[in-house]
Amino acid sequence: HHALALVYGGQGFFNKSRLSLLRAVEADPNRAAAMNDLSLMLMATGSLEEALHWARRGLERDPLRSASYYHVMNTLVAIGRR
């Protein structure tokens, strides 16, 4: 589901990408990479609060992954919070 979501996103099918990423997280609730990618896709479509939710969940699941901190901070900046 994760790889398929990236293909959908690259082709501009953001709703299909979102659904595939949600399925990837459902299949593996500890998959921080899918949560981070979901956060990025949601930011690109303007769903900033939902993007922040998934960025934070990705950070909780894998606090050693530096990209997780980037996604949280990037989303907070986009929202206007720091």
Short mmCIF file of C-alpha atoms in Angstrom, two decimals:
data_model
loop_
_atom_site.label_atom_id
_atom_site.label_comp_id
_atom_site.label_asym_id
_atom_site.label_seq_id
_atom_site.Cartn_x
_atom_site.Cartn_y
_atom_site.Cartn_z
CA HIS A 1 0.00 0.00 0.00
CA HIS A 2 2.82 2.41 0.83
CA ALA A 3 4.56 2.06 -2.53
CA LEU A 4 1.25 2.30 -4.39
CA ALA A 5 0.44 5.50 -2.49
CA LEU A 6 3.68 7.06 -3.68
CA VAL A 7 2.80 6.20 -7.28
CA TYR A 8 -0.68 7.68 -6.88
CA GLY A 9 0.73 10.83 -5.31
CA GLY A 10 3.28 11.25 -8.07
CA GLN A 11 0.49 11.08 -10.63
CA GLY A 12 -1.62 13.64 -8.77
CA PHE A 13 -4.20 11.18 -7.44
CA PHE A 14 -4.04 12.56 -3.91
CA ASN A 15 -7.22 10.98 -2.57
CA LYS A 16 -6.10 7.53 -3.74
CA SER A 17 -2.67 8.23 -2.26
CA ARG A 18 -4.21 9.21 1.08
CA LEU A 19 -6.35 6.08 1.19
CA SER A 20 -3.40 3.83 0.33
CA LEU A 21 -1.25 5.45 3.02
CA LEU A 22 -4.02 4.99 5.57
CA ARG A 23 -4.18 1.31 4.58
CA ALA A 24 -0.40 1.05 4.98
CA VAL A 25 -0.65 2.48 8.51
CA GLU A 26 -3.57 0.17 9.29
CA ALA A 27 -1.55 -2.83 8.09
CA ASP A 28 1.48 -1.77 10.14
CA PRO A 29 0.61 0.74 12.91
CA ASN A 30 4.31 1.28 13.65
CA ARG A 31 5.32 2.26 10.11
CA ALA A 32 6.58 5.79 10.74
CA ALA A 33 7.66 6.23 7.12
CA ALA A 34 4.06 5.81 5.91
CA MET A 35 2.88 8.31 8.54
CA ASN A 36 5.52 10.81 7.41
CA ASP A 37 4.57 10.38 3.76
CA LEU A 38 0.91 10.77 4.67
CA SER A 39 1.81 13.99 6.46
CA LEU A 40 3.62 15.31 3.38
CA MET A 41 0.75 14.44 1.06
CA LEU A 42 -1.77 16.10 3.38
CA MET A 43 0.37 19.24 3.57
CA ALA A 44 0.48 19.37 -0.22
CA THR A 45 -3.31 19.30 -0.34
CA GLY A 46 -3.74 21.90 2.42
CA SER A 47 -4.94 19.57 5.19
CA LEU A 48 -2.47 21.00 7.68
CA GLU A 49 -4.06 19.92 10.97
CA GLU A 50 -4.43 16.34 9.77
CA ALA A 51 -0.85 16.49 8.44
CA LEU A 52 0.35 17.55 11.89
CA HIS A 53 -1.54 14.65 13.47
CA TRP A 54 0.24 12.12 11.26
CA ALA A 55 3.62 13.82 11.58
CA ARG A 56 3.36 13.61 15.36
CA ARG A 57 2.28 9.98 15.23
CA GLY A 58 5.28 9.22 13.02
CA LEU A 59 7.57 10.90 15.55
CA GLU A 60 6.01 8.93 18.42
CA ARG A 61 6.50 5.66 16.55
CA ASP A 62 10.12 6.31 15.55
CA PRO A 63 11.80 9.09 17.57
CA LEU A 64 15.21 8.08 16.20
CA ARG A 65 14.16 8.89 12.63
CA SER A 66 15.40 12.42 11.93
CA ALA A 67 12.83 12.92 9.16
CA SER A 68 10.08 12.61 11.78
CA TYR A 69 11.27 15.78 13.52
CA TYR A 70 11.48 17.57 10.19
CA HIS A 71 7.89 16.66 9.31
CA VAL A 72 6.53 17.89 12.64
CA MET A 73 8.45 21.18 12.49
CA ASN A 74 7.68 21.77 8.82
CA THR A 75 3.96 21.27 9.48
CA LEU A 76 3.99 23.54 12.53
CA VAL A 77 5.66 26.27 10.50
CA ALA A 78 3.09 25.87 7.72
CA ILE A 79 0.28 26.19 10.26
CA GLY A 80 1.97 29.20 11.84
CA ARG A 81 2.83 27.59 15.17
CA ARG A 82 6.32 27.07 16.51
#
